[in-house]
PDB file of C-alpha atoms and ligand atoms in Angstrom:
ATOM      1  CA  MET A   1      11.023 -27.233   0.398  1.00 48.00           C
ATOM      2  CA  ILE A   2       9.357 -29.964   2.450  1.00 49.00           C
ATOM      3  CA  LEU A   3       6.659 -28.615   4.721  1.00 49.00           C
ATOM      4  CA  LYS A   4       6.915 -29.504   8.367  1.00 48.00           C
ATOM      5  CA  PRO A   5       4.015 -31.775   9.408  1.00 46.00           C
ATOM      6  CA  LYS A   6       2.754 -29.166  11.854  1.00 48.00           C
ATOM      7  CA  GLN A   7       2.463 -26.578   9.104  1.00 47.00           C
ATOM      8  CA  HIS A   8       1.009 -29.002   6.618  1.00 48.00           C
ATOM      9  CA  GLU A   9      -1.620 -30.762   8.680  1.00 51.00           C
ATOM     10  CA  GLY A  10      -2.388 -27.994  11.091  1.00 53.00           C
ATOM     11  CA  ILE A  11      -3.263 -28.149  14.749  1.00 59.00           C
ATOM     12  CA  GLY A  12      -6.228 -26.978  16.789  1.00 66.00           C
ATOM     13  CA  MET A  13      -8.225 -24.488  14.777  1.00 67.00           C
ATOM     14  CA  THR A  14      -6.471 -25.593  11.597  1.00 71.00           C
ATOM     15  CA  SER A  15      -6.939 -29.356  12.176  1.00 83.00           C
ATOM     16  CA  GLN A  16      -8.586 -31.647   9.654  1.00 86.00           C
ATOM     17  CA  ARG A  17     -11.687 -31.716  11.848  1.00 89.00           C
ATOM     18  CA  THR A  18     -12.024 -27.940  11.722  1.00 91.00           C
ATOM     19  CA  ARG A  19     -11.479 -28.075   7.988  1.00 93.00           C
ATOM     20  CA  ASP A  20     -14.099 -30.796   7.540  1.00 95.00           C
ATOM     21  CA  ARG A  21     -16.608 -28.669   9.453  1.00 96.00           C
ATOM     22  CA  LEU A  22     -16.171 -25.932   6.859  1.00 97.00           C
ATOM     23  CA  ILE A  23     -16.778 -28.457   4.071  1.00 98.00           C
ATOM     24  CA  SER A  24     -20.063 -29.631   5.687  1.00 97.00           C
ATOM     25  CA  ARG A  25     -21.112 -26.016   5.925  1.00 97.00           C
ATOM     26  CA  LEU A  26     -20.412 -25.441   2.236  1.00 98.00           C
ATOM     27  CA  HIS A  27     -22.423 -28.565   1.416  1.00 98.00           C
ATOM     28  CA  ASP A  28     -25.301 -27.309   3.577  1.00 98.00           C
ATOM     29  CA  ARG A  29     -25.180 -23.974   1.763  1.00 97.00           C
ATOM     30  CA  GLY A  30     -25.703 -25.772  -1.553  1.00 97.00           C
ATOM     31  CA  ILE A  31     -22.289 -26.707  -2.950  1.00 98.00           C
ATOM     32  CA  ARG A  32     -22.870 -30.198  -4.352  1.00 96.00           C
ATOM     33  CA  ASN A  33     -19.942 -30.833  -6.689  1.00 97.00           C
ATOM     34  CA  LYS A  34     -17.926 -33.476  -4.834  1.00 97.00           C
ATOM     35  CA  GLN A  35     -14.686 -32.642  -6.615  1.00 97.00           C
ATOM     36  CA  VAL A  36     -15.019 -28.994  -5.628  1.00 98.00           C
ATOM     37  CA  LEU A  37     -15.731 -29.909  -1.998  1.00 98.00           C
ATOM     38  CA  GLN A  38     -12.725 -32.241  -2.003  1.00 97.00           C
ATOM     39  CA  ALA A  39     -10.468 -29.570  -3.531  1.00 97.00           C
ATOM     40  CA  LEU A  40     -11.429 -27.156  -0.740  1.00 97.00           C
ATOM     41  CA  ARG A  41     -10.988 -29.908   1.844  1.00 96.00           C
ATOM     42  CA  VAL A  42      -7.383 -30.561   0.856  1.00 94.00           C
ATOM     43  CA  THR A  43      -6.311 -26.953   0.258  1.00 96.00           C
ATOM     44  CA  PRO A  44      -4.673 -25.638   3.465  1.00 95.00           C
ATOM     45  CA  ARG A  45      -6.282 -22.177   3.633  1.00 97.00           C
ATOM     46  CA  HIS A  46      -4.386 -21.363   6.834  1.00 95.00           C
ATOM     47  CA  LEU A  47      -1.187 -21.234   4.771  1.00 96.00           C
ATOM     48  CA  PHE A  48      -2.673 -18.500   2.541  1.00 98.00           C
ATOM     49  CA  VAL A  49      -3.214 -15.982   5.336  1.00 97.00           C
ATOM     50  CA  ASP A  50      -0.946 -14.320   7.848  1.00 96.00           C
ATOM     51  CA  GLU A  51      -0.038 -16.549  10.797  1.00 94.00           C
ATOM     52  CA  ALA A  52      -1.955 -14.247  13.138  1.00 95.00           C
ATOM     53  CA  LEU A  53      -5.169 -15.071  11.227  1.00 96.00           C
ATOM     54  CA  ALA A  54      -4.491 -18.801  10.770  1.00 94.00           C
ATOM     55  CA  SER A  55      -6.919 -19.759  13.542  1.00 93.00           C
ATOM     56  CA  ARG A  56      -9.738 -18.100  11.552  1.00 95.00           C
ATOM     57  CA  ALA A  57      -8.782 -19.632   8.209  1.00 96.00           C
ATOM     58  CA  TYR A  58     -11.582 -22.236   8.263  1.00 96.00           C
ATOM     59  CA  GLU A  59     -14.351 -19.795   9.086  1.00 96.00           C
ATOM     60  CA  ASP A  60     -16.529 -19.102   6.070  1.00 97.00           C
ATOM     61  CA  THR A  61     -15.448 -15.479   5.764  1.00 97.00           C
ATOM     62  CA  ALA A  62     -13.164 -13.294   3.679  1.00 97.00           C
ATOM     63  CA  LEU A  63      -9.997 -12.263   5.542  1.00 98.00           C
ATOM     64  CA  PRO A  64      -7.479  -9.453   4.992  1.00 98.00           C
ATOM     65  CA  ILE A  65      -4.230 -10.315   3.185  1.00 98.00           C
ATOM     66  CA  GLY A  66      -2.636  -6.847   3.311  1.00 97.00           C
ATOM     67  CA  HIS A  67      -2.459  -4.127   0.634  1.00 95.00           C
ATOM     68  CA  LYS A  68      -6.204  -3.506   1.234  1.00 94.00           C
ATOM     69  CA  GLN A  69      -7.023  -6.862  -0.380  1.00 96.00           C
ATOM     70  CA  THR A  70      -8.791  -9.973   0.885  1.00 97.00           C
ATOM     71  CA  ILE A  71      -8.735 -13.729   0.464  1.00 98.00           C
ATOM     72  CA  SER A  72     -12.246 -14.624  -0.759  1.00 97.00           C
ATOM     73  CA  GLN A  73     -14.821 -16.355   1.402  1.00 97.00           C
ATOM     74  CA  PRO A  74     -14.615 -20.167   0.942  1.00 98.00           C
ATOM     75  CA  TYR A  75     -18.309 -20.350  -0.066  1.00 98.00           C
ATOM     76  CA  VAL A  76     -17.725 -17.846  -2.864  1.00 98.00           C
ATOM     77  CA  VAL A  77     -14.573 -19.679  -4.013  1.00 98.00           C
ATOM     78  CA  ALA A  78     -16.606 -22.909  -4.096  1.00 98.00           C
ATOM     79  CA  CYS A  79     -19.488 -21.233  -5.987  1.00 98.00           C
ATOM     80  CA  MET A  80     -17.227 -19.736  -8.641  1.00 98.00           C
ATOM     81  CA  THR A  81     -15.304 -22.976  -9.071  1.00 98.00           C
ATOM     82  CA  GLU A  82     -18.481 -25.041  -9.292  1.00 98.00           C
ATOM     83  CA  ALA A  83     -19.932 -22.615 -11.838  1.00 98.00           C
ATOM     84  CA  VAL A  84     -17.024 -22.841 -14.273  1.00 97.00           C
ATOM     85  CA  LEU A  85     -16.732 -26.620 -13.880  1.00 96.00           C
ATOM     86  CA  GLN A  86     -20.299 -27.084 -15.173  1.00 92.00           C
ATOM     87  CA  GLY A  87     -18.762 -27.437 -18.612  1.00 82.00           C
ATOM     88  CA  GLY A  88     -16.975 -30.661 -17.645  1.00 88.00           C
ATOM     89  CA  VAL A  89     -13.215 -31.185 -17.763  1.00 90.00           C
ATOM     90  CA  LEU A  90     -11.258 -27.948 -18.136  1.00 95.00           C
ATOM     91  CA  GLU A  91      -7.808 -27.704 -19.611  1.00 97.00           C
ATOM     92  CA  LYS A  92      -6.819 -24.041 -19.268  1.00 98.00           C
ATOM     93  CA  VAL A  93      -8.252 -21.590 -16.757  1.00 98.00           C
ATOM     94  CA  LEU A  94      -7.359 -17.922 -16.377  1.00 98.00           C
ATOM     95  CA  GLU A  95      -7.785 -16.223 -13.015  1.00 98.00           C
ATOM     96  CA  VAL A  96      -7.705 -12.425 -12.733  1.00 98.00           C
ATOM     97  CA  GLY A  97      -6.717 -11.308  -9.217  1.00 98.00           C
ATOM     98  CA  THR A  98      -4.301 -13.856  -7.707  1.00 98.00           C
ATOM     99  CA  GLY A  99      -4.354 -12.236  -4.242  1.00 98.00           C
ATOM    100  CA  SER A 100      -3.226 -14.898  -1.772  1.00 98.00           C
ATOM    101  CA  GLY A 101      -3.217 -17.601  -4.455  1.00 98.00           C
ATOM    102  CA  TYR A 102      -5.930 -19.602  -2.662  1.00 98.00           C
ATOM    103  CA  GLN A 103      -8.483 -19.690  -5.505  1.00 98.00           C
ATOM    104  CA  ALA A 104      -5.664 -20.655  -7.897  1.00 98.00           C
ATOM    105  CA  ALA A 105      -4.610 -23.469  -5.537  1.00 98.00           C
ATOM    106  CA  VAL A 106      -8.192 -24.796  -5.382  1.00 98.00           C
ATOM    107  CA  LEU A 107      -8.402 -24.700  -9.183  1.00 98.00           C
ATOM    108  CA  SER A 108      -5.014 -26.354  -9.620  1.00 98.00           C
ATOM    109  CA  GLY A 109      -6.346 -29.647  -8.262  1.00 96.00           C
ATOM    110  CA  LEU A 110      -9.309 -29.617 -10.636  1.00 98.00           C
ATOM    111  CA  VAL A 111      -8.013 -28.443 -14.002  1.00 98.00           C
ATOM    112  CA  GLU A 112      -4.946 -29.070 -16.089  1.00 98.00           C
ATOM    113  CA  ARG A 113      -3.348 -25.608 -16.063  1.00 98.00           C
ATOM    114  CA  VAL A 114      -4.077 -22.399 -14.192  1.00 98.00           C
ATOM    115  CA  TYR A 115      -2.855 -18.996 -15.366  1.00 98.00           C
ATOM    116  CA  THR A 116      -3.248 -16.253 -12.799  1.00 98.00           C
ATOM    117  CA  VAL A 117      -2.611 -12.512 -13.035  1.00 98.00           C
ATOM    118  CA  GLU A 118      -2.080 -10.050 -10.170  1.00 98.00           C
ATOM    119  CA  ARG A 119      -1.268  -6.318 -10.247  1.00 97.00           C
ATOM    120  CA  ILE A 120       0.357  -5.933  -6.793  1.00 97.00           C
ATOM    121  CA  GLU A 121       3.917  -7.197  -6.881  1.00 96.00           C
ATOM    122  CA  ALA A 122       4.180  -8.189  -3.211  1.00 97.00           C
ATOM    123  CA  LEU A 123       1.070 -10.397  -3.486  1.00 97.00           C
ATOM    124  CA  TYR A 124       2.249 -11.866  -6.778  1.00 98.00           C
ATOM    125  CA  GLN A 125       5.637 -12.804  -5.235  1.00 98.00           C
ATOM    126  CA  GLN A 126       4.097 -14.278  -2.111  1.00 98.00           C
ATOM    127  CA  ALA A 127       1.524 -16.337  -4.008  1.00 98.00           C
ATOM    128  CA  ARG A 128       4.227 -17.747  -6.290  1.00 98.00           C
ATOM    129  CA  LYS A 129       6.329 -18.717  -3.319  1.00 98.00           C
ATOM    130  CA  ARG A 130       3.388 -20.465  -1.639  1.00 98.00           C
ATOM    131  CA  ALA A 131       2.543 -22.441  -4.761  1.00 98.00           C
ATOM    132  CA  MET A 132       6.156 -23.573  -4.986  1.00 98.00           C
ATOM    133  CA  GLN A 133       6.226 -24.624  -1.332  1.00 97.00           C
ATOM    134  CA  LEU A 134       3.026 -26.593  -1.787  1.00 97.00           C
ATOM    135  CA  GLY A 135       4.319 -28.231  -4.962  1.00 97.00           C
ATOM    136  CA  LEU A 136       1.533 -26.796  -7.148  1.00 98.00           C
ATOM    137  CA  ARG A 137       3.369 -26.936 -10.434  1.00 97.00           C
ATOM    138  CA  ASN A 138       0.482 -26.368 -12.834  1.00 98.00           C
ATOM    139  CA  ILE A 139      -0.043 -22.706 -11.899  1.00 98.00           C
ATOM    140  CA  GLN A 140       1.646 -19.914 -13.862  1.00 98.00           C
ATOM    141  CA  PHE A 141       1.781 -16.435 -12.379  1.00 98.00           C
ATOM    142  CA  LYS A 142       2.013 -13.049 -14.046  1.00 98.00           C
ATOM    143  CA  LEU A 143       2.397  -9.508 -12.701  1.00 97.00           C
ATOM    144  CA  SER A 144       0.123  -7.410 -14.873  1.00 97.00           C
ATOM    145  CA  ASP A 145      -3.220  -5.677 -15.268  1.00 97.00           C
ATOM    146  CA  GLY A 146      -5.414  -8.734 -15.694  1.00 98.00           C
ATOM    147  CA  SER A 147      -8.240  -6.820 -17.343  1.00 97.00           C
ATOM    148  CA  TRP A 148      -6.259  -7.392 -20.541  1.00 97.00           C
ATOM    149  CA  GLY A 149      -6.297 -11.129 -19.858  1.00 98.00           C
ATOM    150  CA  TRP A 150      -3.198 -13.154 -20.746  1.00 98.00           C
ATOM    151  CA  GLU A 151      -3.130 -13.267 -24.493  1.00 98.00           C
ATOM    152  CA  SER A 152      -0.250 -15.719 -25.014  1.00 97.00           C
ATOM    153  CA  TYR A 153      -2.108 -18.712 -23.542  1.00 98.00           C
ATOM    154  CA  ALA A 154      -5.597 -17.878 -24.823  1.00 98.00           C
ATOM    155  CA  PRO A 155      -8.166 -19.230 -25.483  1.00 98.00           C
ATOM    156  CA  TYR A 156      -9.199 -20.366 -22.005  1.00 98.00           C
ATOM    157  CA  ASP A 157     -11.881 -22.917 -21.174  1.00 98.00           C
ATOM    158  CA  ALA A 158     -12.802 -20.734 -18.218  1.00 98.00           C
ATOM    159  CA  VAL A 159     -12.001 -17.315 -16.798  1.00 98.00           C
ATOM    160  CA  VAL A 160     -12.465 -16.539 -13.100  1.00 98.00           C
ATOM    161  CA  VAL A 161     -12.327 -12.874 -12.095  1.00 98.00           C
ATOM    162  CA  THR A 162     -11.955 -12.351  -8.349  1.00 98.00           C
ATOM    163  CA  ALA A 163     -12.256  -8.544  -8.265  1.00 97.00           C
ATOM    164  CA  ALA A 164     -15.353  -6.467  -9.040  1.00 96.00           C
ATOM    165  CA  SER A 165     -15.795  -4.331 -12.111  1.00 95.00           C
ATOM    166  CA  ASP A 166     -18.676  -2.168 -13.327  1.00 93.00           C
ATOM    167  CA  GLU A 167     -18.307  -3.715 -16.738  1.00 94.00           C
ATOM    168  CA  ILE A 168     -16.874  -6.928 -18.086  1.00 97.00           C
ATOM    169  CA  PRO A 169     -13.476  -6.299 -19.755  1.00 97.00           C
ATOM    170  CA  SER A 170     -13.977  -7.278 -23.402  1.00 97.00           C
ATOM    171  CA  ALA A 171     -10.500  -8.875 -23.655  1.00 98.00           C
ATOM    172  CA  LEU A 172     -11.632 -11.540 -21.199  1.00 98.00           C
ATOM    173  CA  ILE A 173     -14.597 -12.502 -23.375  1.00 97.00           C
ATOM    174  CA  ASP A 174     -12.359 -12.476 -26.457  1.00 97.00           C
ATOM    175  CA  GLN A 175      -9.894 -14.823 -24.777  1.00 98.00           C
ATOM    176  CA  LEU A 176     -12.624 -17.281 -23.790  1.00 98.00           C
ATOM    177  CA  ALA A 177     -12.806 -20.467 -25.878  1.00 97.00           C
ATOM    178  CA  ASP A 178     -16.025 -21.374 -27.643  1.00 96.00           C
ATOM    179  CA  ASN A 179     -18.263 -23.068 -25.064  1.00 96.00           C
ATOM    180  CA  GLY A 180     -16.131 -21.462 -22.327  1.00 97.00           C
ATOM    181  CA  ARG A 181     -17.433 -19.973 -19.085  1.00 98.00           C
ATOM    182  CA  LEU A 182     -16.515 -16.738 -17.355  1.00 98.00           C
ATOM    183  CA  VAL A 183     -17.465 -15.837 -13.817  1.00 98.00           C
ATOM    184  CA  ILE A 184     -17.139 -12.241 -12.580  1.00 98.00           C
ATOM    185  CA  PRO A 185     -18.580  -9.965  -9.878  1.00 98.00           C
ATOM    186  CA  VAL A 186     -20.181  -6.982 -11.636  1.00 97.00           C
ATOM    187  CA  GLY A 187     -21.303  -3.776  -9.944  1.00 95.00           C
ATOM    188  CA  GLN A 188     -20.106  -0.864  -7.853  1.00 87.00           C
ATOM    189  CA  PRO A 189     -16.883  -1.610  -5.994  1.00 76.00           C
ATOM    190  CA  SER A 190     -18.169  -0.479  -2.601  1.00 75.00           C
ATOM    191  CA  GLY A 191     -21.703  -1.818  -2.895  1.00 77.00           C
ATOM    192  CA  ALA A 192     -23.271  -5.172  -3.535  1.00 85.00           C
ATOM    193  CA  GLN A 193     -22.275  -6.782  -6.789  1.00 96.00           C
ATOM    194  CA  ASP A 194     -23.857  -9.514  -8.861  1.00 97.00           C
ATOM    195  CA  LEU A 195     -21.848 -12.625  -9.496  1.00 97.00           C
ATOM    196  CA  LEU A 196     -22.398 -13.222 -13.206  1.00 98.00           C
ATOM    197  CA  LEU A 197     -21.747 -16.432 -15.104  1.00 98.00           C
ATOM    198  CA  LEU A 198     -21.276 -16.011 -18.856  1.00 98.00           C
ATOM    199  CA  HIS A 199     -21.358 -18.889 -21.295  1.00 97.00           C
ATOM    200  CA  LYS A 200     -19.859 -18.281 -24.729  1.00 96.00           C
ATOM    201  CA  ASN A 201     -21.696 -20.095 -27.452  1.00 94.00           C
ATOM    202  CA  GLY A 202     -20.407 -19.210 -30.915  1.00 92.00           C
ATOM    203  CA  ASN A 203     -21.116 -15.508 -31.356  1.00 90.00           C
ATOM    204  CA  GLN A 204     -23.579 -15.496 -28.515  1.00 95.00           C
ATOM    205  CA  VAL A 205     -22.940 -14.971 -24.833  1.00 96.00           C
ATOM    206  CA  GLU A 206     -25.578 -16.165 -22.385  1.00 97.00           C
ATOM    207  CA  GLN A 207     -25.637 -14.703 -18.918  1.00 97.00           C
ATOM    208  CA  GLU A 208     -26.821 -15.993 -15.557  1.00 97.00           C
ATOM    209  CA  ASN A 209     -26.896 -14.182 -12.207  1.00 98.00           C
ATOM    210  CA  LEU A 210     -25.567 -16.396  -9.402  1.00 97.00           C
ATOM    211  CA  GLY A 211     -26.376 -13.977  -6.591  1.00 95.00           C
ATOM    212  CA  SER A 212     -25.089 -11.085  -4.594  1.00 94.00           C
ATOM    213  CA  VAL A 213     -21.418 -10.859  -3.561  1.00 95.00           C
ATOM    214  CA  SER A 214     -18.929  -8.317  -2.251  1.00 93.00           C
ATOM    215  CA  PHE A 215     -15.444  -8.149  -3.779  1.00 94.00           C
ATOM    216  CA  VAL A 216     -12.587  -5.634  -3.756  1.00 94.00           C
ATOM    217  CA  PRO A 217     -12.454  -3.571  -6.971  1.00 95.00           C
ATOM    218  CA  LEU A 218     -10.771  -4.565 -10.211  1.00 96.00           C
ATOM    219  CA  VAL A 219      -8.276  -1.764 -10.656  1.00 95.00           C
ATOM    220  CA  GLN A 220      -7.357  -1.128 -14.246  1.00 90.00           C
ATOM    221  CA  GLY A 221      -4.180   0.479 -15.463  1.00 84.00           C
ATOM    222  CA  ASN A 222      -0.801   0.656 -13.812  1.00 81.00           C
ATOM    223  CA  VAL A 223       0.756  -2.180 -11.915  1.00 81.00           C
ATOM    224  CA  PHE A 224       1.787  -1.532  -8.311  1.00 80.00           C
ATOM    225  CA  THR A 225       5.405  -2.493  -7.574  1.00 77.00           C
TER     226      THR A 225
HETATM  227  N1  LIG B 301      -8.428 -14.813  -5.677  1.00 64.00           N
HETATM  228  C1  LIG B 301      -7.898 -14.186  -4.490  1.00 64.00           C
HETATM  229  C2  LIG B 301      -8.780 -13.058  -3.986  1.00 64.00           C
HETATM  230  C3  LIG B 301      -8.100 -11.834  -4.319  1.00 64.00           C
HETATM  231  S1  LIG B 301      -8.792 -10.286  -3.940  1.00 64.00           S
HETATM  232  C4  LIG B 301      -7.588 -15.192  -3.416  1.00 64.00           C
HETATM  233  O1  LIG B 301      -7.957 -16.359  -3.567  1.00 64.00           O
HETATM  234  O2  LIG B 301      -6.949 -14.813  -2.423  1.00 64.00           O
HETATM  235  C5  LIG B 301      -8.625  -9.527  -5.529  1.00 64.00           C
HETATM  236  C6  LIG B 301      -7.230  -9.398  -6.062  1.00 64.00           C
HETATM  237  O3  LIG B 301      -7.355  -8.821  -7.357  1.00 64.00           O
HETATM  238  C7  LIG B 301      -6.315  -8.461  -5.283  1.00 64.00           C
HETATM  239  O4  LIG B 301      -5.136  -9.116  -4.945  1.00 64.00           O
HETATM  240  C8  LIG B 301      -6.071  -7.304  -6.239  1.00 64.00           C
HETATM  241  O5  LIG B 301      -4.785  -6.726  -6.131  1.00 64.00           O
HETATM  242  C9  LIG B 301      -6.255  -7.981  -7.578  1.00 64.00           C
HETATM  243  N2  LIG B 301      -6.569  -7.087  -8.699  1.00 64.00           N
HETATM  244  C10 LIG B 301      -7.365  -5.992  -8.705  1.00 64.00           C
HETATM  245  N3  LIG B 301      -7.406  -5.458  -9.942  1.00 64.00           N
HETATM  246  C11 LIG B 301      -6.609  -6.216 -10.726  1.00 64.00           C
HETATM  247  C12 LIG B 301      -6.230  -6.166 -12.102  1.00 64.00           C
HETATM  248  N4  LIG B 301      -6.685  -5.224 -12.902  1.00 64.00           N
HETATM  249  N5  LIG B 301      -5.387  -7.116 -12.570  1.00 64.00           N
HETATM  250  C13 LIG B 301      -4.915  -8.087 -11.745  1.00 64.00           C
HETATM  251  N6  LIG B 301      -5.231  -8.189 -10.453  1.00 64.00           N
HETATM  252  C14 LIG B 301      -6.063  -7.267  -9.936  1.00 64.00           C
END
């Protein structure tokens, strides 16, 4: 499908100017990786939320996407993306928690292949459809409990978990390539969580705390269809 110019470029609150304002804000908040800033600049966030919320799409806030889930705050998306890109060029990246598909879309412009797993069927379907409409062909989607990772394409150069867990699922560390990076919010689902960056180095895993965040919980077990 070819997107109508109005939808693609946006008007008013979704115009390029509004979008550029968000990018300056992210820069001011400390995001310095130019490729990451550019990826956020060209990703039309207003197409990843309900039309009724499109006018708020370029505010630096999380927004509801239905099913009690949220599209992450742009600053947090930028932080997580910047953190995993520290390792240089990435070939394969696994995302756990597709949600709207926005984080996957940002990653798709920066890495060779993105594999993303979601447990709510309606969100999985919608995100796939969006990626197709936007011509993002290097993203593969799966309906599953992502705490088991996605074994068939492992190992991954990076893993990005966009839902909070009180512990790091061991399958995700196992499926990380040597020298790979994993970013995940760890802590109580309803409280403040720490955004942790893990770096796998042979048998060792180094850990860095990137700061406090607030994510919806990583729900393990059955898939919701
Ligand atoms: N990355 C998303 C943000 C999604 S919010 C975006 O850019 O919009 C977190 C998502 O994780 C929700 O859609 C939720 O359904 C999903 N999720 C929670 N637990 C999960 C699990 N165990 N496996 C896969 N997805 C999960």
